[in-house]
PDB file of C-alpha atoms in Angstrom:
ATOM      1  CA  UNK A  19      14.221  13.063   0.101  1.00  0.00           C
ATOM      2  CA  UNK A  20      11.993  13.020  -2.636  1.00  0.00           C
ATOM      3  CA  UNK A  21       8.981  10.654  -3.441  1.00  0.00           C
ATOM      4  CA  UNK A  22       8.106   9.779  -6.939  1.00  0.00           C
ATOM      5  CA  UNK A  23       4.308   8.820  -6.725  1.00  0.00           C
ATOM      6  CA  UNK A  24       1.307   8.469  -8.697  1.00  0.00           C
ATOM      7  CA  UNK A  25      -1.927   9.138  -6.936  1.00  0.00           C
ATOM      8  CA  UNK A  26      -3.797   6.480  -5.453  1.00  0.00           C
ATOM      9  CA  UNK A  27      -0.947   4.021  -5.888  1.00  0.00           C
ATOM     10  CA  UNK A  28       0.534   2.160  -3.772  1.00  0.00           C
ATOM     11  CA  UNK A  29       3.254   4.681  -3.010  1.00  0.00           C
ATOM     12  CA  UNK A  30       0.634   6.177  -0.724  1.00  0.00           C
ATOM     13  CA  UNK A  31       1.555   3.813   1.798  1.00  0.00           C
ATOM     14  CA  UNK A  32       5.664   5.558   2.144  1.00  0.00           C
ATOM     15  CA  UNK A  33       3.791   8.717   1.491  1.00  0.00           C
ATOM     16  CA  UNK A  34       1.961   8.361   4.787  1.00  0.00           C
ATOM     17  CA  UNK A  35       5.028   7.042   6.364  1.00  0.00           C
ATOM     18  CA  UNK A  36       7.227  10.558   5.532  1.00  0.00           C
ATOM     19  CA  UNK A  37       3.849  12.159   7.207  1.00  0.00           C
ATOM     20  CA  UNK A  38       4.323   9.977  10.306  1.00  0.00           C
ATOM     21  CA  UNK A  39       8.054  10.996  10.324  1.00  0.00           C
ATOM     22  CA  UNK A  40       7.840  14.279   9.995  1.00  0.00           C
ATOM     23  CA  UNK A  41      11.270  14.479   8.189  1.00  0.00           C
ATOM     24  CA  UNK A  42      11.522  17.394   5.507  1.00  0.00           C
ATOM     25  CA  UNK A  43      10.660  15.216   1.848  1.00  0.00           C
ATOM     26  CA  UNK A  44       9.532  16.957  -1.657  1.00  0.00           C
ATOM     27  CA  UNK A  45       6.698  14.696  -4.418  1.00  0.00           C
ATOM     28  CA  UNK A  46       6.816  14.259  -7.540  1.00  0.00           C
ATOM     29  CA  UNK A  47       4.044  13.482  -9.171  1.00  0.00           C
ATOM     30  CA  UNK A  48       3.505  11.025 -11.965  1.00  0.00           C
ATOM     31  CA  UNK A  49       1.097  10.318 -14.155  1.00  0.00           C
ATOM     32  CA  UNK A  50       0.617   6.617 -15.449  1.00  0.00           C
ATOM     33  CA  UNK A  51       1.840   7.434 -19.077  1.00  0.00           C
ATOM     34  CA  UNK A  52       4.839   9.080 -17.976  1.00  0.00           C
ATOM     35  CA  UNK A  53       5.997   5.982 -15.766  1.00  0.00           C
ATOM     36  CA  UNK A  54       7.179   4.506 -18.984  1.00  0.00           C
ATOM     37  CA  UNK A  55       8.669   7.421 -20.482  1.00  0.00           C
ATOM     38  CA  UNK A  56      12.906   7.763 -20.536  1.00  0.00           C
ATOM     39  CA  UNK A  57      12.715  10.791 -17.972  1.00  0.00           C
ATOM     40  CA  UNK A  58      11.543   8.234 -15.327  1.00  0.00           C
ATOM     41  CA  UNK A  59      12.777   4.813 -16.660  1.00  0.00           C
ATOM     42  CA  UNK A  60      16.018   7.256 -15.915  1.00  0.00           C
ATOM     43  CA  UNK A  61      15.072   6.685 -12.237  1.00  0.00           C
ATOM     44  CA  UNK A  62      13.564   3.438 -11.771  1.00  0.00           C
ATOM     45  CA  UNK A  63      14.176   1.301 -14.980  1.00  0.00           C
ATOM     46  CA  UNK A  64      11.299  -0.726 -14.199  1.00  0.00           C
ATOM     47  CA  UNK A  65       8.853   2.150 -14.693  1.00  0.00           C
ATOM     48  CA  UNK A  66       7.020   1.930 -11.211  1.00  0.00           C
ATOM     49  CA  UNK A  67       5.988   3.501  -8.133  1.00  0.00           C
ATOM     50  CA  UNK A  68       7.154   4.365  -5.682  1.00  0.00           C
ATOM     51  CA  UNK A  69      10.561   5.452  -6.033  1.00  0.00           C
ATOM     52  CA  UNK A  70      12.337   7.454  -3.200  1.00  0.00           C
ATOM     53  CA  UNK A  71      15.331   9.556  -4.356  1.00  0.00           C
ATOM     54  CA  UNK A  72      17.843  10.001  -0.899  1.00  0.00           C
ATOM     55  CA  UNK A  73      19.862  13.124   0.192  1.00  0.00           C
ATOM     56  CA  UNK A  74      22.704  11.573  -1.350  1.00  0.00           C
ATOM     57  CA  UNK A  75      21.320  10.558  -4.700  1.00  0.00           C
ATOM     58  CA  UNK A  76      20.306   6.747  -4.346  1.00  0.00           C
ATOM     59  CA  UNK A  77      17.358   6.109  -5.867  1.00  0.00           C
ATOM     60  CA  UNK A  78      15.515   2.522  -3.701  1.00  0.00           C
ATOM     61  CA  UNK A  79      12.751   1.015  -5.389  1.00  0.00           C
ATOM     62  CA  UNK A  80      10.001  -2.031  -4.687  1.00  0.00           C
ATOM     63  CA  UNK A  81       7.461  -0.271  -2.029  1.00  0.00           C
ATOM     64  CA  UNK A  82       8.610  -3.600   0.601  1.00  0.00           C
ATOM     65  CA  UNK A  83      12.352  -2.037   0.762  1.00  0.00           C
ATOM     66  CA  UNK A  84      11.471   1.754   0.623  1.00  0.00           C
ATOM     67  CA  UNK A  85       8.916   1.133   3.934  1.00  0.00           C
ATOM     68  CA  UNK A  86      11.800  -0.709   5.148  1.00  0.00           C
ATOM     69  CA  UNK A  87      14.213   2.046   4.878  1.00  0.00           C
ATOM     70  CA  UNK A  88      11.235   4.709   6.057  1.00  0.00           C
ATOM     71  CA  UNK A  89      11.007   2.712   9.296  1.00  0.00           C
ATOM     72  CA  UNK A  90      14.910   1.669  10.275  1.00  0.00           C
ATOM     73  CA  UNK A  91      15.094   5.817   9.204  1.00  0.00           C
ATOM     74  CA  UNK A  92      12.956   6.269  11.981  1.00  0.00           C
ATOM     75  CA  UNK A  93      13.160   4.306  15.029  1.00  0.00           C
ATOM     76  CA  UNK A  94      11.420   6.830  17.886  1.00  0.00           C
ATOM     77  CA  UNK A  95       8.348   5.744  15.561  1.00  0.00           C
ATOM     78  CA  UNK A  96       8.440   1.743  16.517  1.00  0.00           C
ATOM     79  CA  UNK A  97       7.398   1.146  13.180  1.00  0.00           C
ATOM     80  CA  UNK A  98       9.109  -2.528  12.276  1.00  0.00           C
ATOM     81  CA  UNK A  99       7.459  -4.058  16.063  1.00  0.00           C
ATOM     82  CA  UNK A 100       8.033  -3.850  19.639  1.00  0.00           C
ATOM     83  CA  UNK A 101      11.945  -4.098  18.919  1.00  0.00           C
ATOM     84  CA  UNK A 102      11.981  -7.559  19.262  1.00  0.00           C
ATOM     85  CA  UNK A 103      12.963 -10.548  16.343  1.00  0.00           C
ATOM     86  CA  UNK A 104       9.662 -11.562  17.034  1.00  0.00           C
ATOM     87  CA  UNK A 105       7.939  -7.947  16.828  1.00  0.00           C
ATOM     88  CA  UNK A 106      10.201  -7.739  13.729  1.00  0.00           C
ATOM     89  CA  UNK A 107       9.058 -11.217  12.044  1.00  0.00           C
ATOM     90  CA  UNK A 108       5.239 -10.091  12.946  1.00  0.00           C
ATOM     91  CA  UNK A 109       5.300  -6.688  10.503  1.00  0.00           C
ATOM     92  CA  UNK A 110       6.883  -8.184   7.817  1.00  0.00           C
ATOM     93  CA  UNK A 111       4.914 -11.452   7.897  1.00  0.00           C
ATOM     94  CA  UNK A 112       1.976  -8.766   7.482  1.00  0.00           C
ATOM     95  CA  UNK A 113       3.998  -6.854   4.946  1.00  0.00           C
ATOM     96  CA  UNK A 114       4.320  -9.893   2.769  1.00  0.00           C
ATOM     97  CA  UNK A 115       1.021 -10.851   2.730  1.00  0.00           C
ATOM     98  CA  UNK A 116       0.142  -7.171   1.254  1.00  0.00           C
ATOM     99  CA  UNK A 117       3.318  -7.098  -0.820  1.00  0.00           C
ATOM    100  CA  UNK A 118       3.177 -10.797  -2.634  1.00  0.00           C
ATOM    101  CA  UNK A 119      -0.332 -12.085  -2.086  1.00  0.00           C
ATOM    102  CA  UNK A 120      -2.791  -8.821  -1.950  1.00  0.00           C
ATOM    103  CA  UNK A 121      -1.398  -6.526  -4.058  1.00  0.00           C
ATOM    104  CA  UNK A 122      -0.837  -9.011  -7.180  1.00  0.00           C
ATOM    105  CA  UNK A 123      -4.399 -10.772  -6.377  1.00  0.00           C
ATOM    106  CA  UNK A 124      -5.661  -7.116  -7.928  1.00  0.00           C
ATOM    107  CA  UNK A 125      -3.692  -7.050 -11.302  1.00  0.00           C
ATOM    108  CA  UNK A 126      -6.201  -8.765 -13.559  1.00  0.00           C
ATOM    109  CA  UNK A 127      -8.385  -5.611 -12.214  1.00  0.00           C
ATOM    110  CA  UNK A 128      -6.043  -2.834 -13.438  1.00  0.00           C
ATOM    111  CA  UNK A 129      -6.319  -4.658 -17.158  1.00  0.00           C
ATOM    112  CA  UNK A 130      -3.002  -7.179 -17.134  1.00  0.00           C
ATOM    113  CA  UNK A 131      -5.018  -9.873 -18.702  1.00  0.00           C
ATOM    114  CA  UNK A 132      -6.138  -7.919 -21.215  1.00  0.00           C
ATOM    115  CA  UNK A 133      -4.328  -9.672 -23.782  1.00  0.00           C
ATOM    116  CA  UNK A 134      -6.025 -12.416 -23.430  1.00  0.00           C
ATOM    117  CA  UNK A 135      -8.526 -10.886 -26.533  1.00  0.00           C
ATOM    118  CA  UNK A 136     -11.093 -12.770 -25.141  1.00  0.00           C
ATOM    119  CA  UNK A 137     -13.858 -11.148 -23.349  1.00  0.00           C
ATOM    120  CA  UNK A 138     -14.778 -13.717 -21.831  1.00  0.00           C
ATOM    121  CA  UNK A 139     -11.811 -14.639 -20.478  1.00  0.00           C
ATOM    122  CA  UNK A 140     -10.968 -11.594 -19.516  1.00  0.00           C
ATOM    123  CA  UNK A 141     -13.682 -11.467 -17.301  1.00  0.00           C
ATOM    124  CA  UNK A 142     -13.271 -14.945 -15.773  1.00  0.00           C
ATOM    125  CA  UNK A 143     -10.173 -14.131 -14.734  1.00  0.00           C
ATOM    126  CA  UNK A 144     -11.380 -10.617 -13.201  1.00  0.00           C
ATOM    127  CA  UNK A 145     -14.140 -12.738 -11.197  1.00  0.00           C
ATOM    128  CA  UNK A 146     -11.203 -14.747 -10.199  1.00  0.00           C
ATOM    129  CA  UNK A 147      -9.622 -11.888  -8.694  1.00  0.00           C
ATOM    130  CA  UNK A 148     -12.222 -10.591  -7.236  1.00  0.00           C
ATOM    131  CA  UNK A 149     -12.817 -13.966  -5.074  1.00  0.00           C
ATOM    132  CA  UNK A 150      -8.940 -14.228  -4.462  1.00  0.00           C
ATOM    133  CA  UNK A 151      -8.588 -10.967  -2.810  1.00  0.00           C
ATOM    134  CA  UNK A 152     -12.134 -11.413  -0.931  1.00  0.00           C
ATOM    135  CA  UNK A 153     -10.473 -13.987   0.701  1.00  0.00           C
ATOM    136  CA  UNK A 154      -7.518 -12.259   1.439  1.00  0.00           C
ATOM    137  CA  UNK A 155      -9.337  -9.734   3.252  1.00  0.00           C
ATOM    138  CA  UNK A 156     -11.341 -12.457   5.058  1.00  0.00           C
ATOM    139  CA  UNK A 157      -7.996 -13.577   6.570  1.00  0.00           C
ATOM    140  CA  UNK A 158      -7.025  -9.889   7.699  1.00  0.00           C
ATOM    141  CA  UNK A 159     -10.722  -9.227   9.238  1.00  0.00           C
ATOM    142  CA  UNK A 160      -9.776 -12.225  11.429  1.00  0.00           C
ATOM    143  CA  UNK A 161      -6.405 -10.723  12.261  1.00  0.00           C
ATOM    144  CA  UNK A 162      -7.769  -7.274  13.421  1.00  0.00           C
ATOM    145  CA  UNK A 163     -10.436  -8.686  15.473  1.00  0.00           C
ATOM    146  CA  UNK A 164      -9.478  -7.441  19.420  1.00  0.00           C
ATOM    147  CA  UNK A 165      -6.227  -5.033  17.494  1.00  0.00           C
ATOM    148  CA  UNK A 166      -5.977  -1.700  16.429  1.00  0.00           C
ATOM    149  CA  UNK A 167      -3.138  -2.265  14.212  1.00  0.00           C
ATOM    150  CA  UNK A 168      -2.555  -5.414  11.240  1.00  0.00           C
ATOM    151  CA  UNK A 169       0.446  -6.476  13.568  1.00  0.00           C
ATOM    152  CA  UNK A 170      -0.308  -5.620  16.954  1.00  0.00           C
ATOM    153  CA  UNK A 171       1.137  -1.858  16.939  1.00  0.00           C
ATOM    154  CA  UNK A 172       1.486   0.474  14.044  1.00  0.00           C
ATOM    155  CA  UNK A 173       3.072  -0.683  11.955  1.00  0.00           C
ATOM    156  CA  UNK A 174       4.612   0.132   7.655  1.00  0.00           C
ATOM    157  CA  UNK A 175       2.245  -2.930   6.880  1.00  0.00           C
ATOM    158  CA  UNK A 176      -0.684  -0.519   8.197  1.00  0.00           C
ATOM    159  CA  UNK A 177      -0.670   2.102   5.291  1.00  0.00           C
ATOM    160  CA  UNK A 178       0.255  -0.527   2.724  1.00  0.00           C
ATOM    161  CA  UNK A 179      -3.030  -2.390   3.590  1.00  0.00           C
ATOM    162  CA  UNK A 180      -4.775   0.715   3.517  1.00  0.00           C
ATOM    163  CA  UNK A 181      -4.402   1.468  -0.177  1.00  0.00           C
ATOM    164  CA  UNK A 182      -4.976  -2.341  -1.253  1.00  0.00           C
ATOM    165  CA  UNK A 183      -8.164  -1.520   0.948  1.00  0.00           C
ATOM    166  CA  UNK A 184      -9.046   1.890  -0.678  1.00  0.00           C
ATOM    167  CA  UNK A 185      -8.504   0.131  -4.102  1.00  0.00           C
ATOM    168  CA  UNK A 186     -11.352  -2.945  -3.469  1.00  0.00           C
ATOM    169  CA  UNK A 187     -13.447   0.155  -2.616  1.00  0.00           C
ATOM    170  CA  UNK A 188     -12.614   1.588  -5.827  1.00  0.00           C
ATOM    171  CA  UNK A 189     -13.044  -1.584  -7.508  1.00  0.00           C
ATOM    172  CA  UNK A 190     -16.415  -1.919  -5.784  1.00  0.00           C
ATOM    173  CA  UNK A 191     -15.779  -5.424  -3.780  1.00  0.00           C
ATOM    174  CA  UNK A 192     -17.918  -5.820  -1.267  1.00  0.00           C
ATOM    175  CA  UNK A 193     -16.083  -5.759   2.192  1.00  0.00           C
ATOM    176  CA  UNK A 194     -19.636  -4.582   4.277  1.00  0.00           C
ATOM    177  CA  UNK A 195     -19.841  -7.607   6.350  1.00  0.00           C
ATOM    178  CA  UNK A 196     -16.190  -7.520   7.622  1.00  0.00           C
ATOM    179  CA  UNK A 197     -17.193  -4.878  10.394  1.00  0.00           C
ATOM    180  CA  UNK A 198     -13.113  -5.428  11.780  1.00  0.00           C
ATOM    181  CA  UNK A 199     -11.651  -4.116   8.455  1.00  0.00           C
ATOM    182  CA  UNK A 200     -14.643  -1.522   8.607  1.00  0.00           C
ATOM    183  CA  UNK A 201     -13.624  -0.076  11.706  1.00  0.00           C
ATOM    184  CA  UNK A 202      -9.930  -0.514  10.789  1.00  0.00           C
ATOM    185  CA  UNK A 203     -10.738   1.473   7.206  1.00  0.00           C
ATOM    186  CA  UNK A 204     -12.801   4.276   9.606  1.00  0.00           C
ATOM    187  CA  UNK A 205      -9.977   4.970  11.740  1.00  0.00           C
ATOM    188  CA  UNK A 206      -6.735   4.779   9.520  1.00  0.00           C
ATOM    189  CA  UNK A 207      -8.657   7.399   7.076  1.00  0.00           C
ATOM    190  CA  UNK A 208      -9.188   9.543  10.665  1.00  0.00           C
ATOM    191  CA  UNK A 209      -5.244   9.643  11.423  1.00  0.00           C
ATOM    192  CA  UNK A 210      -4.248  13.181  11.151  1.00  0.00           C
ATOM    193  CA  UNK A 211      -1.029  12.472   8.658  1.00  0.00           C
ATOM    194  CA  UNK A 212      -2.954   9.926   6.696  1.00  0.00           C
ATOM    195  CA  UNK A 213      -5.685  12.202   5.997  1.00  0.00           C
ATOM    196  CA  UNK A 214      -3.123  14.626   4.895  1.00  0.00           C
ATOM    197  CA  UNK A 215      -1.260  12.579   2.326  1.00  0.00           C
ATOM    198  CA  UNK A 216      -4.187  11.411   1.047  1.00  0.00           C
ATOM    199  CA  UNK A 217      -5.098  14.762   0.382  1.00  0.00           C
ATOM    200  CA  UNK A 218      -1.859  15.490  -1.141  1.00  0.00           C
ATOM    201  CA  UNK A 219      -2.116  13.333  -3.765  1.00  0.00           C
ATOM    202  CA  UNK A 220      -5.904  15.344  -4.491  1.00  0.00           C
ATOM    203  CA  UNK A 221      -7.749  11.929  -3.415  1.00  0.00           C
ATOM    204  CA  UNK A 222      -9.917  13.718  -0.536  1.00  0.00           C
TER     205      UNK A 222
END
């Protein structure tokens, strides 16, 4: 398999998935004026991360469905719940919340109102953001309070927090009173294969 990836992204998260499986996989690294360019557009036409090319040539996109195929790849690693509809229902309610309600809540902080012109704005609707995915993590600290793990056990919603977690710290929202996601954040960056892909992608 190969991963196309751009550091930091959210691609990380199926990047520390191949770690946790162990399977044989090659990257590709991107950078963000290339995701645009024909060579890649080749590969996913909507110019985004990640992208995981299979043995046989398919190409699956949106980071939901690759984690998806990671885990049902992988079953010894229990990665989709306790095997159960319920266990099932659990991760995924956690990996929508990340997927449609976290990671959008951050785009007016990687510039996508920009064309708005106005500064002002611009900035309203950054401060905007800012409270929107304060709250979001308000509602997770609640959820890891007595767990190790977003839902329950390990879990592909785990790593997929992580980077929406790595990127308030790089956007400098204050999370220092959540001790739960603290700990959480501690330990996740402590797992041997997350540590690993991390510094991979030259982020250590």
């Amino acid at each position: 398999m190969k991963l196309y990836y751009m550091p930091g992204a959210c691609s990380l998260a199926a990047h520390i998935v191949l770690e946790w499986a162990g399977a044989p996989y090659r990257l590709h690294k991107l950078g963000h004026d290339e995701l645009k360019q024909p060579a890649y557009l080749a590969v996913n036409p909507r110019g985004a991360v990640p992208a995981l090319e299979l043995d046989d040539g398919t190409v699956l996109t949106q980071n939901a469905a690759v984690l998806d195929y990671l885990a049902d790849s992988n079953p010894a690693l229990k990665l989709e719940g306790d095997g159960t509809p319920k266990g099932r229902a659990e991760v995924h309610r956690w990996v929508g919340l990340v997927n449609s309600d976290l990671h959008p809540a951050f785009k007016p902080l990687f510039g996508a109102t920009a064309y708005l012109g106005d500064e002002a704005a611009i900035e309203k609707t950054k401060a905007q953001a800012r409270k929107a995915v304060r709250g979001l993590f308000e509602l997770v600290d609640r959820q890891l309070k007595g767990r190790d793990w977003i839902a329950g056990t390990r879990s592909i919603a785990d790593p997929y927090l992580l980077v929406m977690l790595r990127w308030a710290h790089a956007m400098k929202i204050d999370l220092s009173d959540l001790h739960e996601i603290g700990r959480y954040y501690q330990r996740m960056h402590a797992d041997p294969a997350v540590a690993k892909a991390i510094r991979d992608e030259g982020l250590a």
